[in-house]
Amino acid sequence: LRKNQEAAIEIGFLVMFTSNLGVMLVPILAALLEGDDAAAHIICMKVDNISAKLEIIFEIASHRAANDPLAKAVMAAKSHITAATALRNKLAHSLYVSDRETNTPQLYENLMTDRRGKPKVTPLDAAKIREICSGLDQAVLAILAAGGDRIKHPFDGHLRLPS
């Protein structure tokens, strides 16, 4: 990645954006639950991975999308959010290599698991990472706009901040 800093930079942004999304899930869930901060906090504290938290949020939003603009925005953002979190997970669990002939950066995927299919090699494409990250950014902004004042700032009681 030192030879392909553009990809490294985009991976960094993707990690930051998905981490920020993870922090925003409690206030988004609380807003979907009509202000039930305690339930949202309990769910998000007990479920320790972002994919499982998102499944819960998407399920709740799907039941409320007909009457709730926030739920509708969450459902409209689903494909961008799932694409970004899937890519983040893939990047976190792959081996980074350079093709010996072309020096093109590549990912070796599924090396340590049987659950996601056979091992494979894919090119590391900075433009694709940027596109997915941009989609996530726009999706989160749309959710925040639809939620308005219903979505509290995460520092307003949703986070366990260091003392």
PDB file of C-alpha atoms in Angstrom:
ATOM      1  CA  LEU A   1       0.000   0.000   0.000  1.00  0.00           C
ATOM      2  CA  ARG A   2       2.951   2.346   0.370  1.00  0.00           C
ATOM      3  CA  LYS A   3       3.258   2.255  -3.420  1.00  0.00           C
ATOM      4  CA  ASN A   4      -0.458   2.881  -3.840  1.00  0.00           C
ATOM      5  CA  GLN A   5      -1.165   5.614  -1.322  1.00  0.00           C
ATOM      6  CA  GLU A   6      -4.390   6.601  -3.073  1.00  0.00           C
ATOM      7  CA  ALA A   7      -5.915   3.245  -2.132  1.00  0.00           C
ATOM      8  CA  ALA A   8      -4.554   3.522   1.411  1.00  0.00           C
ATOM      9  CA  ILE A   9      -6.117   6.959   1.816  1.00  0.00           C
ATOM     10  CA  GLU A  10      -9.489   5.736   0.529  1.00  0.00           C
ATOM     11  CA  ILE A  11      -9.373   2.726   2.856  1.00  0.00           C
ATOM     12  CA  GLY A  12      -8.714   5.126   5.730  1.00  0.00           C
ATOM     13  CA  PHE A  13     -11.727   7.243   4.819  1.00  0.00           C
ATOM     14  CA  LEU A  14     -13.919   4.149   4.504  1.00  0.00           C
ATOM     15  CA  VAL A  15     -12.847   2.939   7.941  1.00  0.00           C
ATOM     16  CA  MET A  16     -13.518   6.378   9.459  1.00  0.00           C
ATOM     17  CA  PHE A  17     -16.922   6.728   7.774  1.00  0.00           C
ATOM     18  CA  THR A  18     -18.080   3.240   8.806  1.00  0.00           C
ATOM     19  CA  SER A  19     -16.822   3.827  12.358  1.00  0.00           C
ATOM     20  CA  ASN A  20     -18.755   7.077  12.540  1.00  0.00           C
ATOM     21  CA  LEU A  21     -21.816   5.276  11.205  1.00  0.00           C
ATOM     22  CA  GLY A  22     -21.413   2.708  13.981  1.00  0.00           C
ATOM     23  CA  VAL A  23     -21.488   5.468  16.583  1.00  0.00           C
ATOM     24  CA  MET A  24     -24.585   7.004  14.974  1.00  0.00           C
ATOM     25  CA  LEU A  25     -26.570   3.756  15.104  1.00  0.00           C
ATOM     26  CA  VAL A  26     -27.750   4.310  18.696  1.00  0.00           C
ATOM     27  CA  PRO A  27     -29.299   7.739  18.040  1.00  0.00           C
ATOM     28  CA  ILE A  28     -30.731   6.558  14.700  1.00  0.00           C
ATOM     29  CA  LEU A  29     -32.282   3.508  16.352  1.00  0.00           C
ATOM     30  CA  ALA A  30     -33.600   5.651  19.226  1.00  0.00           C
ATOM     31  CA  ALA A  31     -35.273   7.954  16.707  1.00  0.00           C
ATOM     32  CA  LEU A  32     -36.823   4.980  14.896  1.00  0.00           C
ATOM     33  CA  LEU A  33     -38.079   3.735  18.271  1.00  0.00           C
ATOM     34  CA  GLU A  34     -39.807   7.081  18.800  1.00  0.00           C
ATOM     35  CA  GLY A  35     -37.267   8.384  21.300  1.00  0.00           C
ATOM     36  CA  ASP A  36     -36.755   5.215  23.343  1.00  0.00           C
ATOM     37  CA  ASP A  37     -33.112   5.933  24.118  1.00  0.00           C
ATOM     38  CA  ALA A  38     -32.846   3.154  26.704  1.00  0.00           C
ATOM     39  CA  ALA A  39     -33.997   0.405  24.318  1.00  0.00           C
ATOM     40  CA  ALA A  40     -31.720   1.656  21.542  1.00  0.00           C
ATOM     41  CA  HIS A  41     -28.763   1.822  23.897  1.00  0.00           C
ATOM     42  CA  ILE A  42     -29.389  -1.673  25.286  1.00  0.00           C
ATOM     43  CA  ILE A  43     -29.731  -3.203  21.823  1.00  0.00           C
ATOM     44  CA  CYS A  44     -26.595  -1.551  20.474  1.00  0.00           C
ATOM     45  CA  MET A  45     -24.510  -2.300  23.568  1.00  0.00           C
ATOM     46  CA  LYS A  46     -25.478  -5.994  23.586  1.00  0.00           C
ATOM     47  CA  VAL A  47     -25.019  -6.556  19.849  1.00  0.00           C
ATOM     48  CA  ASP A  48     -21.324  -6.232  19.192  1.00  0.00           C
ATOM     49  CA  ASN A  49     -21.012  -6.130  15.418  1.00  0.00           C
ATOM     50  CA  ILE A  50     -22.192  -3.472  13.019  1.00  0.00           C
ATOM     51  CA  SER A  51     -23.788  -5.902  10.563  1.00  0.00           C
ATOM     52  CA  ALA A  52     -26.092  -7.354  13.212  1.00  0.00           C
ATOM     53  CA  LYS A  53     -26.997  -3.868  14.487  1.00  0.00           C
ATOM     54  CA  LEU A  54     -27.800  -2.805  10.935  1.00  0.00           C
ATOM     55  CA  GLU A  55     -30.027  -5.849  10.400  1.00  0.00           C
ATOM     56  CA  ILE A  56     -32.072  -4.823  13.442  1.00  0.00           C
ATOM     57  CA  ILE A  57     -32.292  -1.207  12.283  1.00  0.00           C
ATOM     58  CA  PHE A  58     -33.282  -2.157   8.734  1.00  0.00           C
ATOM     59  CA  GLU A  59     -35.941  -4.561  10.036  1.00  0.00           C
ATOM     60  CA  ILE A  60     -37.472  -1.881  12.264  1.00  0.00           C
ATOM     61  CA  ALA A  61     -37.260   0.718   9.488  1.00  0.00           C
ATOM     62  CA  SER A  62     -38.916  -1.621   6.975  1.00  0.00           C
ATOM     63  CA  HIS A  63     -41.955  -1.923   9.262  1.00  0.00           C
ATOM     64  CA  ARG A  64     -42.227   1.854   9.677  1.00  0.00           C
ATOM     65  CA  ALA A  65     -41.217   3.132   6.223  1.00  0.00           C
ATOM     66  CA  ALA A  66     -44.774   3.723   5.034  1.00  0.00           C
ATOM     67  CA  ASN A  67     -45.455   6.353   7.708  1.00  0.00           C
ATOM     68  CA  ASP A  68     -42.037   7.609   8.805  1.00  0.00           C
ATOM     69  CA  PRO A  69     -39.710   9.726   6.621  1.00  0.00           C
ATOM     70  CA  LEU A  70     -36.714   8.683   8.730  1.00  0.00           C
ATOM     71  CA  ALA A  71     -37.505   4.993   8.260  1.00  0.00           C
ATOM     72  CA  LYS A  72     -37.971   5.584   4.541  1.00  0.00           C
ATOM     73  CA  ALA A  73     -34.553   7.318   4.379  1.00  0.00           C
ATOM     74  CA  VAL A  74     -32.931   4.441   6.277  1.00  0.00           C
ATOM     75  CA  MET A  75     -34.379   1.948   3.805  1.00  0.00           C
ATOM     76  CA  ALA A  76     -33.289   4.096   0.842  1.00  0.00           C
ATOM     77  CA  ALA A  77     -29.759   4.133   2.286  1.00  0.00           C
ATOM     78  CA  LYS A  78     -29.619   0.377   2.902  1.00  0.00           C
ATOM     79  CA  SER A  79     -27.735  -0.597  -0.257  1.00  0.00           C
ATOM     80  CA  HIS A  80     -25.070   2.077   0.259  1.00  0.00           C
ATOM     81  CA  ILE A  81     -24.644   1.213   3.931  1.00  0.00           C
ATOM     82  CA  THR A  82     -24.420  -2.525   3.356  1.00  0.00           C
ATOM     83  CA  ALA A  83     -21.982  -2.072   0.464  1.00  0.00           C
ATOM     84  CA  ALA A  84     -19.709   0.099   2.605  1.00  0.00           C
ATOM     85  CA  THR A  85     -19.772  -2.171   5.646  1.00  0.00           C
ATOM     86  CA  ALA A  86     -19.213  -5.264   3.489  1.00  0.00           C
ATOM     87  CA  LEU A  87     -16.231  -3.620   1.816  1.00  0.00           C
ATOM     88  CA  ARG A  88     -14.853  -2.494   5.172  1.00  0.00           C
ATOM     89  CA  ASN A  89     -15.128  -6.073   6.454  1.00  0.00           C
ATOM     90  CA  LYS A  90     -13.509  -7.468   3.321  1.00  0.00           C
ATOM     91  CA  LEU A  91     -10.622  -5.016   3.613  1.00  0.00           C
ATOM     92  CA  ALA A  92     -10.190  -5.813   7.299  1.00  0.00           C
ATOM     93  CA  HIS A  93      -9.943  -9.558   6.715  1.00  0.00           C
ATOM     94  CA  SER A  94      -7.943  -9.801   3.486  1.00  0.00           C
ATOM     95  CA  LEU A  95      -4.265 -10.125   2.700  1.00  0.00           C
ATOM     96  CA  TYR A  96      -2.804  -7.163   0.785  1.00  0.00           C
ATOM     97  CA  VAL A  97      -0.326  -8.133  -1.937  1.00  0.00           C
ATOM     98  CA  SER A  98       1.201  -6.697  -5.077  1.00  0.00           C
ATOM     99  CA  ASP A  99       1.019  -8.628  -8.318  1.00  0.00           C
ATOM    100  CA  ARG A 100       4.585  -9.692  -9.099  1.00  0.00           C
ATOM    101  CA  GLU A 101       4.345  -8.868 -12.798  1.00  0.00           C
ATOM    102  CA  THR A 102       2.295  -5.661 -12.826  1.00  0.00           C
ATOM    103  CA  ASN A 103       2.889  -4.403  -9.266  1.00  0.00           C
ATOM    104  CA  THR A 104      -0.898  -3.853  -9.083  1.00  0.00           C
ATOM    105  CA  PRO A 105      -2.242  -3.986  -5.516  1.00  0.00           C
ATOM    106  CA  GLN A 106      -4.578  -6.902  -4.879  1.00  0.00           C
ATOM    107  CA  LEU A 107      -6.594  -8.473  -2.095  1.00  0.00           C
ATOM    108  CA  TYR A 108      -6.483 -12.161  -1.301  1.00  0.00           C
ATOM    109  CA  GLU A 109      -9.917 -12.858   0.215  1.00  0.00           C
ATOM    110  CA  ASN A 110     -11.446 -15.712   2.204  1.00  0.00           C
ATOM    111  CA  LEU A 111      -8.110 -17.150   3.269  1.00  0.00           C
ATOM    112  CA  MET A 112      -9.142 -17.876   6.849  1.00  0.00           C
ATOM    113  CA  THR A 113     -12.806 -18.895   6.521  1.00  0.00           C
ATOM    114  CA  ASP A 114     -14.981 -21.460   4.764  1.00  0.00           C
ATOM    115  CA  ARG A 115     -18.161 -19.440   5.337  1.00  0.00           C
ATOM    116  CA  ARG A 116     -17.726 -16.994   2.462  1.00  0.00           C
ATOM    117  CA  GLY A 117     -16.634 -19.285  -0.322  1.00  0.00           C
ATOM    118  CA  LYS A 118     -13.338 -20.141  -1.918  1.00  0.00           C
ATOM    119  CA  PRO A 119     -10.242 -17.966  -1.660  1.00  0.00           C
ATOM    120  CA  LYS A 120     -10.024 -15.421  -4.455  1.00  0.00           C
ATOM    121  CA  VAL A 121      -7.941 -12.521  -5.688  1.00  0.00           C
ATOM    122  CA  THR A 122      -9.428  -9.112  -6.504  1.00  0.00           C
ATOM    123  CA  PRO A 123      -7.731  -5.879  -7.542  1.00  0.00           C
ATOM    124  CA  LEU A 124      -7.536  -3.101  -4.978  1.00  0.00           C
ATOM    125  CA  ASP A 125      -9.357  -0.270  -6.731  1.00  0.00           C
ATOM    126  CA  ALA A 126      -9.086   3.160  -5.074  1.00  0.00           C
ATOM    127  CA  ALA A 127     -11.789   4.653  -7.308  1.00  0.00           C
ATOM    128  CA  LYS A 128     -14.261   1.909  -6.350  1.00  0.00           C
ATOM    129  CA  ILE A 129     -13.502   2.380  -2.649  1.00  0.00           C
ATOM    130  CA  ARG A 130     -14.015   6.154  -3.065  1.00  0.00           C
ATOM    131  CA  GLU A 131     -17.336   5.566  -4.853  1.00  0.00           C
ATOM    132  CA  ILE A 132     -18.631   3.286  -2.105  1.00  0.00           C
ATOM    133  CA  CYS A 133     -17.414   5.668   0.607  1.00  0.00           C
ATOM    134  CA  SER A 134     -19.106   8.591  -1.123  1.00  0.00           C
ATOM    135  CA  GLY A 135     -22.334   6.591  -1.347  1.00  0.00           C
ATOM    136  CA  LEU A 136     -22.155   5.922   2.387  1.00  0.00           C
ATOM    137  CA  ASP A 137     -21.500   9.595   3.127  1.00  0.00           C
ATOM    138  CA  GLN A 138     -24.500  10.714   1.062  1.00  0.00           C
ATOM    139  CA  ALA A 139     -26.711   8.005   2.569  1.00  0.00           C
ATOM    140  CA  VAL A 140     -25.865   9.026   6.135  1.00  0.00           C
ATOM    141  CA  LEU A 141     -26.429  12.704   5.315  1.00  0.00           C
ATOM    142  CA  ALA A 142     -29.859  11.813   3.893  1.00  0.00           C
ATOM    143  CA  ILE A 143     -30.734   9.862   7.056  1.00  0.00           C
ATOM    144  CA  LEU A 144     -29.643  12.757   9.257  1.00  0.00           C
ATOM    145  CA  ALA A 145     -31.658  15.222   7.163  1.00  0.00           C
ATOM    146  CA  ALA A 146     -34.770  13.032   7.324  1.00  0.00           C
ATOM    147  CA  GLY A 147     -34.366  12.497  11.056  1.00  0.00           C
ATOM    148  CA  GLY A 148     -33.717  16.153  11.842  1.00  0.00           C
ATOM    149  CA  ASP A 149     -34.068  16.905  15.546  1.00  0.00           C
ATOM    150  CA  ARG A 150     -35.220  13.341  16.236  1.00  0.00           C
ATOM    151  CA  ILE A 151     -31.621  12.131  15.889  1.00  0.00           C
ATOM    152  CA  LYS A 152     -29.648  13.254  18.905  1.00  0.00           C
ATOM    153  CA  HIS A 153     -25.921  13.923  18.834  1.00  0.00           C
ATOM    154  CA  PRO A 154     -24.118  10.757  19.978  1.00  0.00           C
ATOM    155  CA  PHE A 155     -22.370  12.675  22.786  1.00  0.00           C
ATOM    156  CA  ASP A 156     -25.790  13.476  24.282  1.00  0.00           C
ATOM    157  CA  GLY A 157     -25.936  10.402  26.479  1.00  0.00           C
ATOM    158  CA  HIS A 158     -25.423   7.637  23.903  1.00  0.00           C
ATOM    159  CA  LEU A 159     -21.702   7.026  24.312  1.00  0.00           C
ATOM    160  CA  ARG A 160     -19.595   5.775  27.155  1.00  0.00           C
ATOM    161  CA  LEU A 161     -16.963   8.496  26.988  1.00  0.00           C
ATOM    162  CA  PRO A 162     -13.554   8.123  28.622  1.00  0.00           C
ATOM    163  CA  SER A 163     -13.246   9.893  31.944  1.00  0.00           C
TER     164      SER A 163
END
